[in-house]
XYZ file of C-alpha atoms in Angstrom:
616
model
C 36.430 -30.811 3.412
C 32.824 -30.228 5.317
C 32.421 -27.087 6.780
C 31.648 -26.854 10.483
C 29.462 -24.155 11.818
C 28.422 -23.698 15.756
C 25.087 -22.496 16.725
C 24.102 -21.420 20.540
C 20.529 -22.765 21.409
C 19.138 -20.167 24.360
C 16.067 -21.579 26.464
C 14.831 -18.108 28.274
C 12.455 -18.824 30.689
C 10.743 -17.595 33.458
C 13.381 -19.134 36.589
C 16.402 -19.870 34.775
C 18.573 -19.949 31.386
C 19.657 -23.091 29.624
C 22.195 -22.957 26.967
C 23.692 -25.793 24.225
C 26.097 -25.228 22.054
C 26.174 -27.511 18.773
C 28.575 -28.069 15.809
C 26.897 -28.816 12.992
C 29.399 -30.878 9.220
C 27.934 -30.133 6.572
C 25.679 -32.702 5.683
C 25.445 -34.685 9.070
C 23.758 -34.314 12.706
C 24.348 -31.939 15.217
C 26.595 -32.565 18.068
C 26.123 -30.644 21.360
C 29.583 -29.609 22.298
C 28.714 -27.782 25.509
C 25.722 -26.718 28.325
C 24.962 -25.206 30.883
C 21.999 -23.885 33.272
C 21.712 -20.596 35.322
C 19.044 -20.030 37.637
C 17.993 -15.815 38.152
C 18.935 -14.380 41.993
C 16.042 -13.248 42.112
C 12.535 -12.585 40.274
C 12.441 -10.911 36.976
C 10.405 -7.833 36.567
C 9.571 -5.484 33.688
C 11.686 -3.007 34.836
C 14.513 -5.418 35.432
C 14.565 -8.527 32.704
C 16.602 -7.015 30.235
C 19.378 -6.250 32.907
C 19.211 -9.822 34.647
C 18.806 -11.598 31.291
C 21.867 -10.296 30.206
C 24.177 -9.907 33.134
C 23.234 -13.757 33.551
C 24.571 -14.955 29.998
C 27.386 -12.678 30.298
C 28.630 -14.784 32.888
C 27.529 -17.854 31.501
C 29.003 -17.382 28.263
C 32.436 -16.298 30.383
C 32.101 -19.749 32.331
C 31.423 -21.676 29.511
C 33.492 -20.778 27.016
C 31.048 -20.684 24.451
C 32.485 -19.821 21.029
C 29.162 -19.633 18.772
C 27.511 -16.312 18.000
C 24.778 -17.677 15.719
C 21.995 -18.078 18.338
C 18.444 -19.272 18.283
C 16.173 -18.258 20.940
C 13.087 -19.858 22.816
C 10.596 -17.774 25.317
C 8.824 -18.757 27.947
C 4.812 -20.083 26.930
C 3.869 -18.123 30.432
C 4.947 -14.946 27.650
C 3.123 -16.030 24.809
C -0.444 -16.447 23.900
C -1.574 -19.297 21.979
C -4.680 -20.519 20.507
C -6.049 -23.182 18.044
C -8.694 -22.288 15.441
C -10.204 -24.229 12.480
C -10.381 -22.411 9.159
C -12.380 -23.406 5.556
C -10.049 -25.446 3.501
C -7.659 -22.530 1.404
C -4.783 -24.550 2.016
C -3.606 -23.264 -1.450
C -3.681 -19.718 -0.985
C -1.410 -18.347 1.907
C -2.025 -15.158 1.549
C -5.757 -16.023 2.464
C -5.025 -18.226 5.405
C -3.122 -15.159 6.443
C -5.456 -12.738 6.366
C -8.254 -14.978 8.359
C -5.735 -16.546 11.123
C -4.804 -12.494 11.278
C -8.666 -11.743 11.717
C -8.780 -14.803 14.147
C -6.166 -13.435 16.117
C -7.520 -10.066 16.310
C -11.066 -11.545 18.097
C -9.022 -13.704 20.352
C -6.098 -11.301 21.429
C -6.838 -9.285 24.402
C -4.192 -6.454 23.186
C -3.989 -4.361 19.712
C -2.197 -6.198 17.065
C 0.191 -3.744 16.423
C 1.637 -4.323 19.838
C 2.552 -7.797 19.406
C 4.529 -9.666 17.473
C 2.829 -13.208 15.985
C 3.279 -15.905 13.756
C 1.024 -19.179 12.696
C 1.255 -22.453 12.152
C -0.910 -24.857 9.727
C -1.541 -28.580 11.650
C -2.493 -31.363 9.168
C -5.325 -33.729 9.926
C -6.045 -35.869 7.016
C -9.271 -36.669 8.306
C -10.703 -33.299 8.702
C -12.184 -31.769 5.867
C -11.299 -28.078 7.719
C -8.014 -26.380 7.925
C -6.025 -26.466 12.064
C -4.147 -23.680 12.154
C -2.493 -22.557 16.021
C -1.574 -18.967 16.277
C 1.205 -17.731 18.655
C 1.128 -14.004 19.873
C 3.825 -12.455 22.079
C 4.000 -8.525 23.196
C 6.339 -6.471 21.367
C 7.951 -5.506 24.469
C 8.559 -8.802 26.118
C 10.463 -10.082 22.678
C 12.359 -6.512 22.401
C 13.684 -6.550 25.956
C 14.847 -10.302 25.362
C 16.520 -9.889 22.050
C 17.722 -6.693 23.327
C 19.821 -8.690 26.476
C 21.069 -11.013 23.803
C 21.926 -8.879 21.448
C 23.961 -6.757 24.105
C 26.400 -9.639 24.735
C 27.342 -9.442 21.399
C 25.170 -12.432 20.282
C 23.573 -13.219 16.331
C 20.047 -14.175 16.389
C 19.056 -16.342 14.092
C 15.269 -17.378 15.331
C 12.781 -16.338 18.056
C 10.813 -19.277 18.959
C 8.482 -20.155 21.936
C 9.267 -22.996 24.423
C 6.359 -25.318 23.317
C 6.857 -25.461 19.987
C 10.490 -26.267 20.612
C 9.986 -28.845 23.022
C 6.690 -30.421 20.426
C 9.797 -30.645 17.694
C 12.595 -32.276 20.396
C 9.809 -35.137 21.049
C 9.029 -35.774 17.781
C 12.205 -35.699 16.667
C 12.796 -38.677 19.351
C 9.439 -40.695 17.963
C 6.604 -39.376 20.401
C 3.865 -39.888 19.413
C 4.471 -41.514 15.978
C 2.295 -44.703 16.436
C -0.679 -43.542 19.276
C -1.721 -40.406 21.110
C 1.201 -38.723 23.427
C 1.476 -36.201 25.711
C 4.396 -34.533 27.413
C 4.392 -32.588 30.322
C 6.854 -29.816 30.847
C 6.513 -28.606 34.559
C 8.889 -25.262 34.761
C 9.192 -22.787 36.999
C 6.287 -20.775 36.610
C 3.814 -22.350 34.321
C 3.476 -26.091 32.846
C 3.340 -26.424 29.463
C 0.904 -29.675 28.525
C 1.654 -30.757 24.741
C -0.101 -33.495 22.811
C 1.470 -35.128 20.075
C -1.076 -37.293 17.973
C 1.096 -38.360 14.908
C 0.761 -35.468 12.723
C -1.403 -33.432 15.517
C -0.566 -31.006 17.743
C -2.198 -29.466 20.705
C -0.895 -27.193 23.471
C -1.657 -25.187 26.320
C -0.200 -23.610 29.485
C -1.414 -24.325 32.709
C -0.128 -21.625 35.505
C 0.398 -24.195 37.870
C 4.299 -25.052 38.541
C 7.454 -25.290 40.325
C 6.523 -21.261 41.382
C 2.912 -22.479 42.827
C 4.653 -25.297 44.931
C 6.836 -22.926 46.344
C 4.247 -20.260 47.242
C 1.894 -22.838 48.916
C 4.438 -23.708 51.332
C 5.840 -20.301 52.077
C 1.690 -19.738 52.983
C 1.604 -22.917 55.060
C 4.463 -22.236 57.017
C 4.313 -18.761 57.555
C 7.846 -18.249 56.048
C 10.041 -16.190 53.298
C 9.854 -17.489 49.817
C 13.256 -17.867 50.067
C 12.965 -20.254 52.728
C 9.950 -22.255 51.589
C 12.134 -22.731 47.910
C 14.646 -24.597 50.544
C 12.149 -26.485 51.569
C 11.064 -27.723 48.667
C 14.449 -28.566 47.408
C 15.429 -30.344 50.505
C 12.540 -32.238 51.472
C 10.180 -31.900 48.313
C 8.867 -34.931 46.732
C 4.722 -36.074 45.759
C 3.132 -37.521 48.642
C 2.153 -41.273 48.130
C -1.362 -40.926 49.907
C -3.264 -43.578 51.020
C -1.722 -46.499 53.186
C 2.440 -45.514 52.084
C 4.034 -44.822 55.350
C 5.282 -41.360 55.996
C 8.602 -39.996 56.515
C 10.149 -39.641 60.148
C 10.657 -36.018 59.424
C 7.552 -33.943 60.126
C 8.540 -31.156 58.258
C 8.972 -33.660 54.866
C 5.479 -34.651 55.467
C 4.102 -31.545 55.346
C 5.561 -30.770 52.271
C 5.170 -33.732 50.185
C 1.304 -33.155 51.213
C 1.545 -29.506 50.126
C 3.089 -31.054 46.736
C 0.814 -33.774 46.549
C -2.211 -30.866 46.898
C -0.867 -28.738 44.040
C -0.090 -31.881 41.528
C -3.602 -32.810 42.486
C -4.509 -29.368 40.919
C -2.009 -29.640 38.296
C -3.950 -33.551 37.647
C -7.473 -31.719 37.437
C -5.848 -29.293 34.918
C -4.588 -32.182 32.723
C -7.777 -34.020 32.764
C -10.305 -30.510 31.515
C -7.125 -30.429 28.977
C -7.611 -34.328 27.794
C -11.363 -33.556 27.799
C -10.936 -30.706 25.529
C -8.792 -32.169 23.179
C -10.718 -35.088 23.127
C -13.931 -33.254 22.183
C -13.251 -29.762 20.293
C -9.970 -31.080 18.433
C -11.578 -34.434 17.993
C -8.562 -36.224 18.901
C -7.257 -39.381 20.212
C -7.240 -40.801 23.572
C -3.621 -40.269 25.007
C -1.727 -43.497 25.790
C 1.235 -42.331 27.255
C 3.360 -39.367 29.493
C 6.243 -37.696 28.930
C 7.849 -35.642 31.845
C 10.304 -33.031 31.327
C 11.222 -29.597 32.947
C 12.977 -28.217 35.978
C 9.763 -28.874 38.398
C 9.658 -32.270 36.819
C 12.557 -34.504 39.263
C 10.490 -34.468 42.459
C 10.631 -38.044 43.588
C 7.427 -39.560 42.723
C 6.184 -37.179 40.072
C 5.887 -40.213 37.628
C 4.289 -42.596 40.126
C 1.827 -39.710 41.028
C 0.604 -39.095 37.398
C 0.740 -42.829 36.271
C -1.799 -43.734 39.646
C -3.904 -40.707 38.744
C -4.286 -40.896 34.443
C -3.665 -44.862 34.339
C -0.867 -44.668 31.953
C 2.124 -45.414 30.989
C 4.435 -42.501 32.637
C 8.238 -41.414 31.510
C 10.707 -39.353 31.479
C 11.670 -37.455 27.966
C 15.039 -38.212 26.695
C 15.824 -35.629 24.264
C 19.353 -36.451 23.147
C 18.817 -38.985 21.580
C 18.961 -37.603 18.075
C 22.145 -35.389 18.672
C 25.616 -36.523 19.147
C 27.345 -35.831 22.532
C 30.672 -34.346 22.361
C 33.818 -35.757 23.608
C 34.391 -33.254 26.269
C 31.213 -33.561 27.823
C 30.416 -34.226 31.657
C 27.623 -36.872 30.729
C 26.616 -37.503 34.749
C 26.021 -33.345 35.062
C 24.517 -33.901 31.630
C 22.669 -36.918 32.887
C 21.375 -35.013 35.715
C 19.838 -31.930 33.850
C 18.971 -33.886 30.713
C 14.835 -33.668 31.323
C 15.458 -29.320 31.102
C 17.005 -29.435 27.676
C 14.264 -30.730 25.726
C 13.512 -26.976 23.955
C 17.373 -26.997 23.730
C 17.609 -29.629 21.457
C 14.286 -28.290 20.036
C 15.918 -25.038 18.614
C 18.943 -27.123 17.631
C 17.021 -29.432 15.230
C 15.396 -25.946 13.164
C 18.890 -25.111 12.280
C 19.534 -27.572 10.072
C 16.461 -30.082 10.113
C 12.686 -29.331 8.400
C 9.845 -29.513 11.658
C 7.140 -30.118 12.708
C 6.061 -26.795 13.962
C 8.351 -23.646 13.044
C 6.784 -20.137 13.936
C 9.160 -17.729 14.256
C 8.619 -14.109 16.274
C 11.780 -12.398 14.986
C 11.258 -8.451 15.576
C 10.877 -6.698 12.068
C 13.850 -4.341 13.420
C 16.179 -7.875 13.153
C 14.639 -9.452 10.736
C 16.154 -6.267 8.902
C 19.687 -6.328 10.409
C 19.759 -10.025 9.265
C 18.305 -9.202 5.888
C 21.451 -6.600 5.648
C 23.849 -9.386 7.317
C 23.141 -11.525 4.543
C 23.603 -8.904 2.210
C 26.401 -7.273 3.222
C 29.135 -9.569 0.977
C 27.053 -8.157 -1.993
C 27.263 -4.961 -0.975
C 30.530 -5.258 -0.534
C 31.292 -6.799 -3.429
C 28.997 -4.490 -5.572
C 31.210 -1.512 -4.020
C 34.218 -2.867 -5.788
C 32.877 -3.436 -8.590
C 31.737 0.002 -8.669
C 35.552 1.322 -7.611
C 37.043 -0.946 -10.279
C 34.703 0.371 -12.792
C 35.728 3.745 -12.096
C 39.306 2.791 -12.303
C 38.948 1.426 -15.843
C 36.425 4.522 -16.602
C 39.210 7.025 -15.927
C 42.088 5.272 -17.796
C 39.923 4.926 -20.686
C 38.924 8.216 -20.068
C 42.689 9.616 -20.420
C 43.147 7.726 -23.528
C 39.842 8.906 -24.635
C 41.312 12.811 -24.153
C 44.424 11.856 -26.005
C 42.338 10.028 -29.271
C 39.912 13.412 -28.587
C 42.890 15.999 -28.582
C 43.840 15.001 -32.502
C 40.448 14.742 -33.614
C 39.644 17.992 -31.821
C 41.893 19.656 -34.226
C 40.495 18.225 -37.660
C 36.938 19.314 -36.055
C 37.518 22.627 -35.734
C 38.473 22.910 -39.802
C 34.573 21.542 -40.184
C 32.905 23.581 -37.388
C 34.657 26.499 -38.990
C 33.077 25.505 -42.501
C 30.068 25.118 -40.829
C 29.570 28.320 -39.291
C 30.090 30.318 -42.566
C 27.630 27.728 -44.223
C 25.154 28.797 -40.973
C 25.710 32.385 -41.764
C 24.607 31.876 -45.597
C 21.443 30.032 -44.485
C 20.631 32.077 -42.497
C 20.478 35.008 -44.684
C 18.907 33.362 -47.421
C 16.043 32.203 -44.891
C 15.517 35.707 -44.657
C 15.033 36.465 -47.804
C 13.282 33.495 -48.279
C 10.829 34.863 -45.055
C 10.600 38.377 -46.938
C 9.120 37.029 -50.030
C 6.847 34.600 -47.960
C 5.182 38.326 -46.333
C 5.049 39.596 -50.007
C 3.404 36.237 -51.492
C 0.400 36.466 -48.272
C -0.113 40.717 -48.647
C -0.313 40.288 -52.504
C -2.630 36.944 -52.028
C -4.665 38.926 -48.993
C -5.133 41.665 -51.700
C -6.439 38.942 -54.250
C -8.765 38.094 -52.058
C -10.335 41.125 -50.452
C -11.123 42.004 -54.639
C -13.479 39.397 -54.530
C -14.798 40.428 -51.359
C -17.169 43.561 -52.285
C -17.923 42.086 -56.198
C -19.375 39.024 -54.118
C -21.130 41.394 -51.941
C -23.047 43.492 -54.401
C -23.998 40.300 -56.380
C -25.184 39.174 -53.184
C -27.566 42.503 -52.358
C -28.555 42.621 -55.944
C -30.344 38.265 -55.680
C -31.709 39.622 -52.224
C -33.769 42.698 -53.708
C -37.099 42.193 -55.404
C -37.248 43.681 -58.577
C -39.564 46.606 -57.502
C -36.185 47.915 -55.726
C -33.602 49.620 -57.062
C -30.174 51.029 -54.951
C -28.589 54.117 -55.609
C -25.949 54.263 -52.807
C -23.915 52.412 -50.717
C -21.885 53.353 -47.535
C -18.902 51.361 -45.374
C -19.993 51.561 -41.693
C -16.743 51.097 -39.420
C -17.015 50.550 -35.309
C -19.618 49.415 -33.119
C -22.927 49.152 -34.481
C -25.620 49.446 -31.597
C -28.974 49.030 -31.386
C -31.251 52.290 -31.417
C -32.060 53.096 -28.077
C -36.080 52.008 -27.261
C -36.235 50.271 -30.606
C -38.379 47.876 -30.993
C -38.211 44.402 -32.373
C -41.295 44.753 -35.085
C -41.217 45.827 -38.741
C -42.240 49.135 -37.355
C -39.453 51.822 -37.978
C -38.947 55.548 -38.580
C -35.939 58.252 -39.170
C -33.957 59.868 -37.375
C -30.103 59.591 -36.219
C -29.293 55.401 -35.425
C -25.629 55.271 -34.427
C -23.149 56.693 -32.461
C -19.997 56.360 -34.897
C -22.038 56.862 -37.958
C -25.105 58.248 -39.556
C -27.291 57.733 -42.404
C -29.047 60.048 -44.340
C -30.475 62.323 -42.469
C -28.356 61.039 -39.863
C -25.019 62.254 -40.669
C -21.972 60.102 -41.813
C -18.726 58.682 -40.338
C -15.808 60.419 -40.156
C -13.471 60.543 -42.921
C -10.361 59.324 -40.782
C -12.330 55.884 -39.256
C -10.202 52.911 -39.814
C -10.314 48.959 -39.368
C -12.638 46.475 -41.100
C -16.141 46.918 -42.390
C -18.940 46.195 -39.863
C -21.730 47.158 -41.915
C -23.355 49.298 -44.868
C -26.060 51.493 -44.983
C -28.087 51.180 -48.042
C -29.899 54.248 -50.154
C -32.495 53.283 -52.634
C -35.864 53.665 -53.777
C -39.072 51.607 -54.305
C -42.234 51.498 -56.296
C -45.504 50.164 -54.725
C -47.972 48.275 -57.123
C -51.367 47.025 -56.833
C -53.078 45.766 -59.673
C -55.959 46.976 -61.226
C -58.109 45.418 -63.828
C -55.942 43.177 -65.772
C -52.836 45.860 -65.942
C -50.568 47.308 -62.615
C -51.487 50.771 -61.484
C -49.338 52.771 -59.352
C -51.386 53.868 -56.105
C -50.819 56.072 -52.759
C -50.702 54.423 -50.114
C -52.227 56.660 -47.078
C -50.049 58.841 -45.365
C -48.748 57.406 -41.628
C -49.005 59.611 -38.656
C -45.344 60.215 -37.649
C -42.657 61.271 -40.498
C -40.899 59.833 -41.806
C -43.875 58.126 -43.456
C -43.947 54.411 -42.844
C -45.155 52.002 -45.448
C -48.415 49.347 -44.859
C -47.067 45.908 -43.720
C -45.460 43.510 -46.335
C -47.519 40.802 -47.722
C -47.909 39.163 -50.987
C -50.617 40.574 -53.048
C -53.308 39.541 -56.024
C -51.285 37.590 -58.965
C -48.607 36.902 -56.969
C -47.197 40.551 -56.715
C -45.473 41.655 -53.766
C -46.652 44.611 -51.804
C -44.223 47.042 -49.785
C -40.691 45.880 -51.958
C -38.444 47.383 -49.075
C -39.606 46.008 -46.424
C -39.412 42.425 -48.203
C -35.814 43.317 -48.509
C -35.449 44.032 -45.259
C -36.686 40.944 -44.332
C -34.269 39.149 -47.090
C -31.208 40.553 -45.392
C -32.190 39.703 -42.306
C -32.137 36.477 -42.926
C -28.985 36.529 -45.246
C -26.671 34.507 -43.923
C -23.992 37.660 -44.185
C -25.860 40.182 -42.261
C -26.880 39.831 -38.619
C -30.840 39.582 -38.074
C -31.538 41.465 -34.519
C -34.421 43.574 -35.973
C -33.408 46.421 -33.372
C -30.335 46.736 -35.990
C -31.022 45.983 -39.168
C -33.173 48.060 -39.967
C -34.910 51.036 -41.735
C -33.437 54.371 -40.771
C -35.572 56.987 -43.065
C -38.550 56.198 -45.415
C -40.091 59.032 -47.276
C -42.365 58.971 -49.833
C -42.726 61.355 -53.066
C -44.928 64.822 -53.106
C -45.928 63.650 -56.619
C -45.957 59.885 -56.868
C -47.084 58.292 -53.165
C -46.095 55.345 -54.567
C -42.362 56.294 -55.306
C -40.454 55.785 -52.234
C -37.098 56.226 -50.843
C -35.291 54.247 -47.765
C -32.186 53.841 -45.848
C -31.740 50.789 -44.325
C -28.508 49.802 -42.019
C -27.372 46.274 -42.090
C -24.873 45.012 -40.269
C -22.503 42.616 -41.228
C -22.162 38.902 -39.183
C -18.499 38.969 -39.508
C -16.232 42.236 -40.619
C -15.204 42.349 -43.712
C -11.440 43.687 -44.372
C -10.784 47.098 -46.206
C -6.946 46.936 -47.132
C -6.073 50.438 -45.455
């Protein structure tokens, strides 16, 4: 069996509401099961369109008995603002064509973007090599305070559309425009909306002359009310012939078919700039042909007027044509209103048909609420599943407790086991742990016995032969440079450090612990020169200052070395054990012997590069 939906098509504009209701089987046409057309009691404001908009459908949905609550929604063109703009060809990449119809926009909007609401269309012309796109931008506040009066009478929206594009899709849905260049005319209340439909082409714009401007000339040539000059018009309005037709009796008739006659003329000059424009920036066809629809439309001679003044072929749009009319229908009120429902039938045909031109200005905030309409069934359904997965969770869970309880019992057997078997690990780890700390103290021992053997081998390559040591001391602490020392091979006695002394210096206490930072050195050294073809022990000169200090090194004749100690001096300080700041290492005391001037004894300090460990 097909399913049958019903959809309410909502024409908003500027003087009046018109409403169709259609039932859709699914597959098959629309039929329009009902209509009907409210004019407002009085103009619509800012302050007060959201309260007439929907105190007017309340009562027209009450009247009518409209059933639908799936609604699609057209706005006036006065509301929107709509331009045409040729793009390079990146057809294939939306998100491109986006972004430059955005910028586009942007340069041709007189208001910030993020206060409207705006969509785009792309128009194919197979013989351009560029890309047609028409953008439509609407104010956020116009669209909110519409939607907002339909969505107070407890109405669905399905679509936001805009009055031309919905009356563009009604006439090509009825073949305008298929085989030449077309244009219909839609003359509302307060604007005229001028479409051209060029077989695949489309070009629009709104002209601000209409049924309003008719209505406000005559008030001004009368003197009178606009309420009274709208009577007028009504009662005695039609287009003036002109020329050599004979005028009506009535004076008052006259006067306003001229008036009429003066603001079509306008309305003409407007349509001709409009053919001109289309002809030359949107390189498009001649128009063959007029289409006539809207409220303002139905003045007597409005078709012979714009046939004499185009020279073409004038009519009126039919757009039921490609709906079915429902049983229950008045067709002569139907007949009678049929030229205002063309953006009616528009919105109908996006329900269920692909067309031409379908922008959409949906607010984000119900573009959301429909997003979670849609949704809801899955949420719904996901929130039983959830329940009945908890349902099933917690009877398995009380047979899980009951297969638990028994095996709960043989566990605690095993974890009983297990923590005696923890217990006896644990105490052999540490006894495992203690011998670990005996294997490193007894292996730390090992090693610091090869630390001093290594040493003195080391001292004993570094000293020339004419050197011999007699004592060796541990220096512990902070080794610091002798105050005013200087960095030369210069050097003299005296006391050298704070913690510790040398001979002649003192020594470190007895009860200093912690690792080796140094060693002072005692030993002696014989000076040789040679003499002849044999070595001869000589004097050297006494120095000023005592301790006595000895000549410079240097090497002397046959390769012997002068001044032993202070070649070993030299040799530790450039050991890679001992650090080599001269104001450090260094010679504490040199004396030299009473009897031999070439016997002499030192103490030199020499301080380790890294601390060497003692075992205390």
């Amino acid at each position: 069996m097909a399913r049958t939906e019903r959809i309410l098509a909502l024409d908003i504009g500027a003087s009046s509401i018109k409403a169709g209701e259609f039932e859709f089987q699914s597959p098959g046409a629309g039929t329009l099961v009902g209509f009907a057309h409210r004019e407002y009691g009085e103009e619509l404001t800012e302050g007060s369109r959201s309260v007439m908009i929907a105190a007017l459908l309340r009562q027209l949905l009450v009247e009518n008995n409209f059933t639908a609550r799936k609604t699609l929604l057209s706005i006036s063109g006065q509301s929107a603002f709509t331009r045409f703009v040729k793009l390079p060809p990146v057809a294939d990449q939306e998100h491109r064509v986006r972004q430059i119809v955005e910028f586009e926009a942007r340069q041709n909007v007189p208001f910030p973007m993020e206060d409207v609401i705006w969509d785009y269309q792309l128009i194919g012309n197979p013989a351009s090599e560029e890309l047609e796109v028409m953008f439509v931008v609407i104010k956020n506040e116009i669209v909110e305070q519409i939607t907002g009066a339909v969505q107070a009478v407890g109405l669905q929206l399905e679509m936001v559309d805009v009055a031309p594009c919905a009356c563009y899709n009604a006439a090509r849905a009825n073949h305008v425009g298929d085989e030449s260049c077309a244009m219909i005319l839609n003359i509302g209340g307060r604007s005229t909306n001028l479409l051209f439909a060029d077989q695949n082409r489309f070009f629009a714009r709104t002209i601000p002359i209409a049924g309003h401007s008719i209505t406000q000339q005559i008030a001004k040539e009368f003197g009178i009310g606009y309420g009274e000059a709208e009577e007028l018009k009504r009662r005695h309005g039609f287009v003036s012939l002109g020329g050599a037709y004979e005028e009506p009796e009535s004076e008052v008739a006259a006067a306003v078919s001229k008036i009429i006659r003066n603001v079509m003329a306008r309305l003409h000059g407007e349509i001709s700039r409009s053919i001109s424009v289309y002809r030359a920036q949107q390189k498009g066809n001649r128009p063959t042909s007029l289409f006539l629809t809207g409220g303002s439309s139905t003045m007597l001679y409005t078709d012979h007027f714009f046939a004499e003044k185009l020279g073409m072929e004038v009519s009126y749009l039919n757009p039921f044509q490609v709906v079915l009319l429902g049983p229950g229908l008045d067709l002569a009120a139907l007949q009678e209103k049929a030229h205002m429902f063309s953006e009616v039938v528009g919105l109908a045909l996006r329900h269920r048909h692909p067309c031409p031109v379908e922008v959409s200005l949906l607010p984000a905030a119900i573009r959301r609420e429909r997003l979670f309409h849609y949704k809801k069934p899955y949420i719904v359904a996901c929130l039983v599943s959830v329940l009945l997965f908890l349902f099933v969770w917690m009877l398995a869970g009380q047979r899980k407790v009951a297969l638990y309880a028994g095996i709960s019992e043989k566990m605690e057997s095993f974890i009983t086991n297990l923590v005696r078997l923890d217990k006896e690990i644990q105490r052999e780890d540490r006894e495992a742990n203690a011998l670990l700390d005996q294997y490193k103290a007894i292996k730390t021992v090992l090693h610091n016995r090869e630390v001093w053997p290594n040493l003195l081998n080391h001292l004993l390559k570094l000293k020339p032969p004419e050197v011999w040591l007699e004592d060796l001391k541990l220096l512990r602490g902070e080794i610091k440079a002798e105050a005013g020392a200087k960095p030369s091979n210069d050097f003299g006695g005296g006391m050298l450090f704070e913690s510790f002394g040398g001979r002649g210096g003192g020594s470190a206490p007895a009860a200093a612990k912690g690792p080796v930072t140094g060693i002072e050195i005692t030993g002696h050294s014989v000076l040789l020169t040679p003499v002849g073809s044999g070595a001869q022990a000589v004097a050297p000169p006494p120095a000023p200052d005592s301790p006595e200090a000895p000549p410079p090194p240097g090497p002397g004749p046959e390769g012997r070395r002068v001044n032993p100690e202070l070649f070993f001096l030299e040799q530790l300080r450039s050991s890679e054990l001992f650090d080599g700041d001269p104001k450090i290492t260094r010679i504490v005391t040199y004396t030299t012997s009473d009897v031999m001037r070439n016997y002499s004894t030192f103490v030199i300090v020499a301080k380790l590069k890294n601390p060497l460990p003692t075992g205390d």
